C-alpha positions as a Markdown table, in Angstrom:
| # | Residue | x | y | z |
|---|---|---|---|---|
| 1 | Unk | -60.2 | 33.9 | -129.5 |
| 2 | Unk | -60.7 | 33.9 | -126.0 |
| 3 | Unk | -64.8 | 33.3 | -126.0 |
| 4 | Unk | -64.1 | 30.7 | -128.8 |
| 5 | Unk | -61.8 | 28.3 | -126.6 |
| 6 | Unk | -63.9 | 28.9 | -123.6 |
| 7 | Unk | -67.1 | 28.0 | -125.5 |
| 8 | Unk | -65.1 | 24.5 | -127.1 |
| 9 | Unk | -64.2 | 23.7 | -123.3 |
| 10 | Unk | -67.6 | 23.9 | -122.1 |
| 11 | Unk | -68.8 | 21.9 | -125.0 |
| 12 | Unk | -66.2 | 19.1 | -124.4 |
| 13 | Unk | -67.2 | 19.0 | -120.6 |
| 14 | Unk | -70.9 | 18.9 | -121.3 |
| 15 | Unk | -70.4 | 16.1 | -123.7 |
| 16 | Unk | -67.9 | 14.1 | -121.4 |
| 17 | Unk | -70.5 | 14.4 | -118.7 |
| 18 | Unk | -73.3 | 13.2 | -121.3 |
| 19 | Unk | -71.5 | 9.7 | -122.2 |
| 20 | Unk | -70.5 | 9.5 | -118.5 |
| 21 | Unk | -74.2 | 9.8 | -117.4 |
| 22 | Unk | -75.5 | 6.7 | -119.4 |
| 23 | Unk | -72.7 | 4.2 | -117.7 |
| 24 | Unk | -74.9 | 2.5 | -114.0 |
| 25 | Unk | -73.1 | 2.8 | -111.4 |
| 26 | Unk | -72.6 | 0.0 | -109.8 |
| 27 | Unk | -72.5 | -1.8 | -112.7 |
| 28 | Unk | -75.7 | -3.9 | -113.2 |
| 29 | Unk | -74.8 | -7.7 | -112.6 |
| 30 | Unk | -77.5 | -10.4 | -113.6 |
| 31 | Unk | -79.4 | -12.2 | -110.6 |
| 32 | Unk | -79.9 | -15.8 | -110.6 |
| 33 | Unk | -82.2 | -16.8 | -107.7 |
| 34 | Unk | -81.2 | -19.9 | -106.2 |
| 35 | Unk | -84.3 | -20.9 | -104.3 |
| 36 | Unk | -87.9 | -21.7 | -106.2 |
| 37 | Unk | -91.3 | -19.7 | -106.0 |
| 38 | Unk | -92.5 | -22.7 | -103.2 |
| 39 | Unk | -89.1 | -22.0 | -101.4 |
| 40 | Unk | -89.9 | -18.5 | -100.7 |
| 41 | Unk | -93.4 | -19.0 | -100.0 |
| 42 | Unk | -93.0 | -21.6 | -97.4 |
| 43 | Unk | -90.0 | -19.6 | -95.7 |
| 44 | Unk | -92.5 | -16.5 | -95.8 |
| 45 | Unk | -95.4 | -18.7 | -94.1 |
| 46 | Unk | -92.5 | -19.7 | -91.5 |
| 47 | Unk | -91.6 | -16.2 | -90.7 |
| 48 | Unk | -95.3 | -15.4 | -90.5 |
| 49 | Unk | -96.0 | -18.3 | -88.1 |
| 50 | Unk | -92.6 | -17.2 | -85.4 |
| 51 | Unk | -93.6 | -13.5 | -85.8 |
| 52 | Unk | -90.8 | -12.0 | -87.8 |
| 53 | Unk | -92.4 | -10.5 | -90.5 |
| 54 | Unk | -93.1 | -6.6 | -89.7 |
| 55 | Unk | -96.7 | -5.5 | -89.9 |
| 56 | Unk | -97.9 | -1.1 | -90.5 |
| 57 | Unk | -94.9 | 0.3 | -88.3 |
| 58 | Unk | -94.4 | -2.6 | -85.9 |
| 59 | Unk | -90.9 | -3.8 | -85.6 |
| 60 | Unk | -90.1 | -7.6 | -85.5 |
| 61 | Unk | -89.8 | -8.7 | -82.0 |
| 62 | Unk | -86.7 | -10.6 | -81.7 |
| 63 | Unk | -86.9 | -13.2 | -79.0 |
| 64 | Unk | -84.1 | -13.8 | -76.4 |
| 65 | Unk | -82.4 | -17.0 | -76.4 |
| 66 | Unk | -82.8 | -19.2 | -73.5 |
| 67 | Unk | -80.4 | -20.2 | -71.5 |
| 68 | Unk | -79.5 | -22.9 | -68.7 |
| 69 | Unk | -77.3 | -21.4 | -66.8 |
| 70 | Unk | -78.5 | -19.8 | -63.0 |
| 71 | Unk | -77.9 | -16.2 | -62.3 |
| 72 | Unk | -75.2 | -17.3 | -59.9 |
| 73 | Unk | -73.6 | -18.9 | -62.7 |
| 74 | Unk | -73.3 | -16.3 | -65.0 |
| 75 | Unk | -71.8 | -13.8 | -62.4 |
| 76 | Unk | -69.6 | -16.4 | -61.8 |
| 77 | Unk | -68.2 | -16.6 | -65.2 |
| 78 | Unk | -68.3 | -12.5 | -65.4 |
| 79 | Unk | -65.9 | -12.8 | -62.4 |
| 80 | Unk | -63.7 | -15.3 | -63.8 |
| 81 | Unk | -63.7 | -13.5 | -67.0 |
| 82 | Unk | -62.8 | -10.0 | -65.1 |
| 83 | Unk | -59.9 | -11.9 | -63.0 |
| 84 | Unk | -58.4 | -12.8 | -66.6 |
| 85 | Unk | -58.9 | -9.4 | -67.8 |
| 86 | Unk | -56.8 | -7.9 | -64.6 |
| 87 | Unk | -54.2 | -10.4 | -64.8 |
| 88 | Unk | -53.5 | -9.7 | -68.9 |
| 89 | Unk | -53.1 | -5.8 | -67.7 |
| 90 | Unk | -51.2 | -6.3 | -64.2 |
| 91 | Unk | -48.1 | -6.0 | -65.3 |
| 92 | Unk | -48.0 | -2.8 | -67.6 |
């Protein structure tokens, strides 16, 4: 009696894990593309041209942002910035 409920278990569990196996997980959700086939090409030819398409094991290089602010300007707003910092924390 024993070996026979054992056995039924193991059958159940094997067959719950069976029909669980088929179901995707996530589930599969249609994509609509939202751009054309010239779209993509001419976005690919743009990333080509500014350097941000990866070649062999190169990384993208990502270029730093200009600005037109002096150094003495900057540290100046890092001061200013600190001051507010200290004055928000004075009190506790």
């Amino acid at each position: 009696m024993n070996i026979k409920n054992i056995t039924v278990a193991a059958a159940l569990l094997v067959a719950a894990g069976a029909a669980l196996a088929d179901a995707p997980y996530p589930p599969a959700t249609a994509f609509t593309s939202t751009q054309t086939r010239a779209d993509v090409k001419a976005e690919l030819q743009r990333a080509r041209a500014n350097g941000e398409i990866a070649v062999r094991n190169e990384y993208p290089i990502v270029r730093q942002a200009s600005s037109h602010l002096s150094r003495q300007q900057v540290q100046n707003e890092v001061q200013q910035a600190n001051n507010k910092v200290d004055n928000l924390y004075s009190g506790a």
